Coordinates of C-alpha atoms in Angstrom, one line a residue:
M993 CA 2.4 2.2 3.0
F994 CA 4.9 -0.2 4.5
E995 CA 8.4 -0.5 3.1
G996 CA 10.1 -3.8 3.2
T997 CA 7.7 -6.5 2.2
T998 CA 5.0 -7.7 -0.2
I999 CA 2.3 -10.2 0.6
L1000 CA -0.1 -11.5 -2.1
C1001 CA -3.1 -13.9 -1.8
V1002 CA -4.6 -15.5 -5.0
R1003 CA -7.8 -17.4 -4.9
I1004 CA -8.5 -19.3 -8.1
R1005 CA -9.6 -22.7 -9.3
N1006 CA -10.4 -24.1 -5.8
R1007 CA -7.0 -23.2 -4.4
V1008 CA -5.8 -20.3 -2.2
A1009 CA -2.2 -19.4 -2.3
M1010 CA -0.5 -16.8 -0.2
V1011 CA 3.1 -15.6 -0.9
G1012 CA 5.5 -13.3 0.7
D1013 CA 8.9 -12.1 0.0
G1014 CA 11.8 -12.5 2.4
Q1015 CA 13.4 -9.1 2.6
V1016 CA 13.7 -7.2 5.9
T1017 CA 15.1 -3.7 5.7
L1018 CA 16.2 -1.2 8.3
G1019 CA 16.2 2.2 6.8
N1020 CA 17.9 1.8 3.4
Q1021 CA 19.8 -1.4 4.3
V1022 CA 18.7 -5.0 3.8
V1023 CA 19.3 -6.8 7.1
K1024 CA 17.7 -10.2 6.2
A1025 CA 16.8 -11.7 2.9
G1026 CA 15.1 -14.9 4.0
A1027 CA 12.4 -13.9 6.5
R1028 CA 9.2 -15.9 6.6
K1029 CA 6.2 -13.5 6.5
V1030 CA 3.5 -16.0 5.6
R1031 CA 2.3 -18.6 8.1
R1032 CA -0.3 -21.3 8.5
L1033 CA -2.6 -20.9 11.5
Y1034 CA -5.4 -22.8 13.1
R1035 CA -4.5 -26.4 12.3
G1036 CA -3.3 -25.4 8.8
T1037 CA -6.7 -24.0 7.7
V1038 CA -5.9 -20.3 7.8
L1039 CA -3.1 -18.5 6.0
A1040 CA -1.7 -15.2 7.3
G1041 CA 0.8 -12.7 6.0
F1042 CA 2.0 -9.5 7.5
A1043 CA 3.7 -6.3 6.4
G1044 CA 5.2 -3.6 8.5
S1045 CA 7.4 -3.6 11.6
T1046 CA 8.4 -7.2 12.3
A1047 CA 8.0 -7.0 16.1
D1048 CA 4.6 -5.4 15.7
A1049 CA 3.5 -7.9 13.1
M1050 CA 4.6 -10.8 15.3
T1051 CA 2.6 -9.4 18.2
L1052 CA -0.5 -9.1 16.0
L1053 CA 0.0 -12.6 14.6
E1054 CA 0.1 -14.1 18.1
R1055 CA -3.1 -12.2 19.1
F1056 CA -4.9 -13.2 15.9
E1057 CA -4.0 -16.9 16.4
K1058 CA -5.4 -16.6 19.9
F1059 CA -8.7 -15.2 18.5
L1060 CA -8.9 -18.0 15.9
E1061 CA -8.7 -20.5 18.7
E1062 CA -11.4 -18.7 20.8
H1063 CA -13.7 -18.5 17.8
S1064 CA -13.1 -22.1 16.6
G1065 CA -11.4 -21.1 13.4
N1066 CA -14.1 -18.7 12.3
L1067 CA -12.0 -16.2 10.2
M1068 CA -14.5 -13.3 10.2
R1069 CA -15.2 -13.4 13.9
A1070 CA -11.6 -13.7 14.8
A1071 CA -10.7 -10.8 12.4
V1072 CA -13.4 -8.5 13.8
T1073 CA -12.3 -9.3 17.4
M1074 CA -8.7 -8.7 16.5
V1075 CA -9.3 -5.4 14.8
R1076 CA -11.5 -4.1 17.6
E1077 CA -8.8 -4.8 20.1
W1078 CA -6.1 -3.5 17.8
R1079 CA -7.9 -0.2 17.4
T1080 CA -9.0 0.4 21.0
D1081 CA -6.1 -1.0 23.1
R1082 CA -3.7 1.7 24.0
A1083 CA -0.5 -0.3 23.3
L1084 CA -1.8 -2.1 20.2
R1085 CA -3.0 0.9 18.4
R1086 CA 0.6 2.2 18.1
L1087 CA 1.6 -1.0 16.2
E1088 CA 2.6 -0.4 12.6
A1089 CA 1.6 -3.3 10.5
M1090 CA -1.1 -4.8 8.3
M1091 CA -2.3 -8.4 7.9
L1092 CA -3.7 -10.4 5.0
V1093 CA -5.6 -13.5 6.2
A1094 CA -7.4 -16.2 4.2
D1095 CA -9.2 -19.5 4.7
R1096 CA -11.2 -21.7 2.3
E1097 CA -14.0 -19.2 1.9
Q1098 CA -12.7 -15.7 2.2
T1099 CA -9.7 -13.4 2.1
L1100 CA -9.5 -10.4 4.6
L1101 CA -7.3 -7.4 4.9
L1102 CA -6.8 -6.2 8.5
S1103 CA -5.5 -2.9 9.7
G1104 CA -5.1 -0.9 12.9
A1105 CA -7.4 1.7 11.6
G1106 CA -10.3 -0.7 12.2
D1107 CA -10.5 -2.1 8.7
V1108 CA -11.7 -5.6 8.0
L1109 CA -12.0 -5.6 4.3
E1110 CA -12.9 -8.4 1.9
P1111 CA -11.1 -7.5 -1.3
E1112 CA -12.9 -8.1 -4.6
G1113 CA -11.6 -10.3 -7.3
Y1114 CA -9.1 -13.2 -7.4
A1115 CA -6.3 -11.4 -5.6
A1116 CA -5.4 -9.2 -2.7
S1117 CA -2.1 -7.7 -1.5
I1118 CA -0.4 -5.5 1.1
G1119 CA 3.0 -4.0 1.5
S1120 CA 5.3 -1.8 -0.5
G1121 CA 5.2 -3.8 -3.7
S1122 CA 1.5 -4.6 -3.4
G1123 CA 0.4 -2.6 -6.4
F1124 CA 2.8 -4.3 -8.7
A1125 CA 2.0 -7.8 -7.4
L1126 CA -1.8 -7.2 -7.5
A1127 CA -1.6 -5.9 -11.1
A1128 CA 0.4 -8.9 -12.2
A1129 CA -1.9 -11.3 -10.4
R1130 CA -5.0 -9.8 -11.9
A1131 CA -3.6 -10.1 -15.4
L1132 CA -2.3 -13.6 -14.9
C1133 CA -5.6 -14.8 -13.4
E1134 CA -7.4 -13.6 -16.6
A1135 CA -4.8 -14.8 -19.1
A1136 CA -3.2 -17.9 -17.7
E1137 CA -4.5 -21.3 -16.8
W1138 CA -2.0 -21.7 -14.1
P1139 CA -2.7 -22.9 -10.5
A1140 CA -3.1 -20.3 -7.8
E1141 CA 0.4 -20.9 -6.4
E1142 CA 2.1 -20.4 -9.7
I1143 CA 0.2 -17.1 -10.4
A1144 CA 1.0 -15.9 -6.9
R1145 CA 4.7 -16.8 -7.2
R1146 CA 5.2 -15.3 -10.6
S1147 CA 3.3 -12.1 -9.6
L1148 CA 5.6 -11.6 -6.6
E1149 CA 8.6 -12.2 -8.8
I1150 CA 7.4 -9.4 -11.0
A1151 CA 6.9 -7.1 -8.0
G1152 CA 10.4 -8.0 -6.9
D1153 CA 11.7 -6.8 -10.3
L1154 CA 10.0 -3.4 -9.8
C1155 CA 9.9 -2.7 -6.0
I1156 CA 13.3 -2.1 -4.2
Y1157 CA 11.8 -3.3 -0.9
T1158 CA 10.7 -6.7 -2.3
N1159 CA 13.0 -9.6 -3.1
K1160 CA 12.6 -12.9 -4.8
N1161 CA 13.1 -15.1 -1.8
I1162 CA 9.5 -16.3 -1.7
T1163 CA 7.5 -18.2 0.8
V1164 CA 4.4 -20.0 -0.6
E1165 CA 1.5 -21.5 1.4
V1166 CA -1.5 -23.2 -0.2
I1167 CA -4.8 -24.5 1.0
D1168 CA -7.5 -26.1 -1.1
A1169 CA -10.8 -24.2 -1.2

């Protein structure tokens, strides 16, 4: 588990929304409240969020963007290539981070352990507050007629109420599915 962030992706009603909080911690101290941990990649068609060490996550994000370009935006091929390198490269396998990536068709969770997972259901999450955000998102997807971005935002706010490593300075990115 990574302390210091929560990333959530919600896919519902032909929209994909990814949200991330802005808190960066160093030990038990908040050092930044407005970090941007969710990005648009590959001509705005792919959303990516990261949890873990900021420097490690930025390194992985740059590599993933390179693989998206090499594979013409094919999310699965880029993810498999990325995770293979992440797991086998001597320097990369020491990186402590996770990524959540999504395009119009799929959402994938990537880890340095070699995981390329396609989570079930309408929502997926990573980070210290992921359980709280995921539970809230699943409930709201079933109970509310809200758009994906509103469900994602509200779920992260709930996680921010419960997780000390998650704040309510939220970045939202949306693509139409």
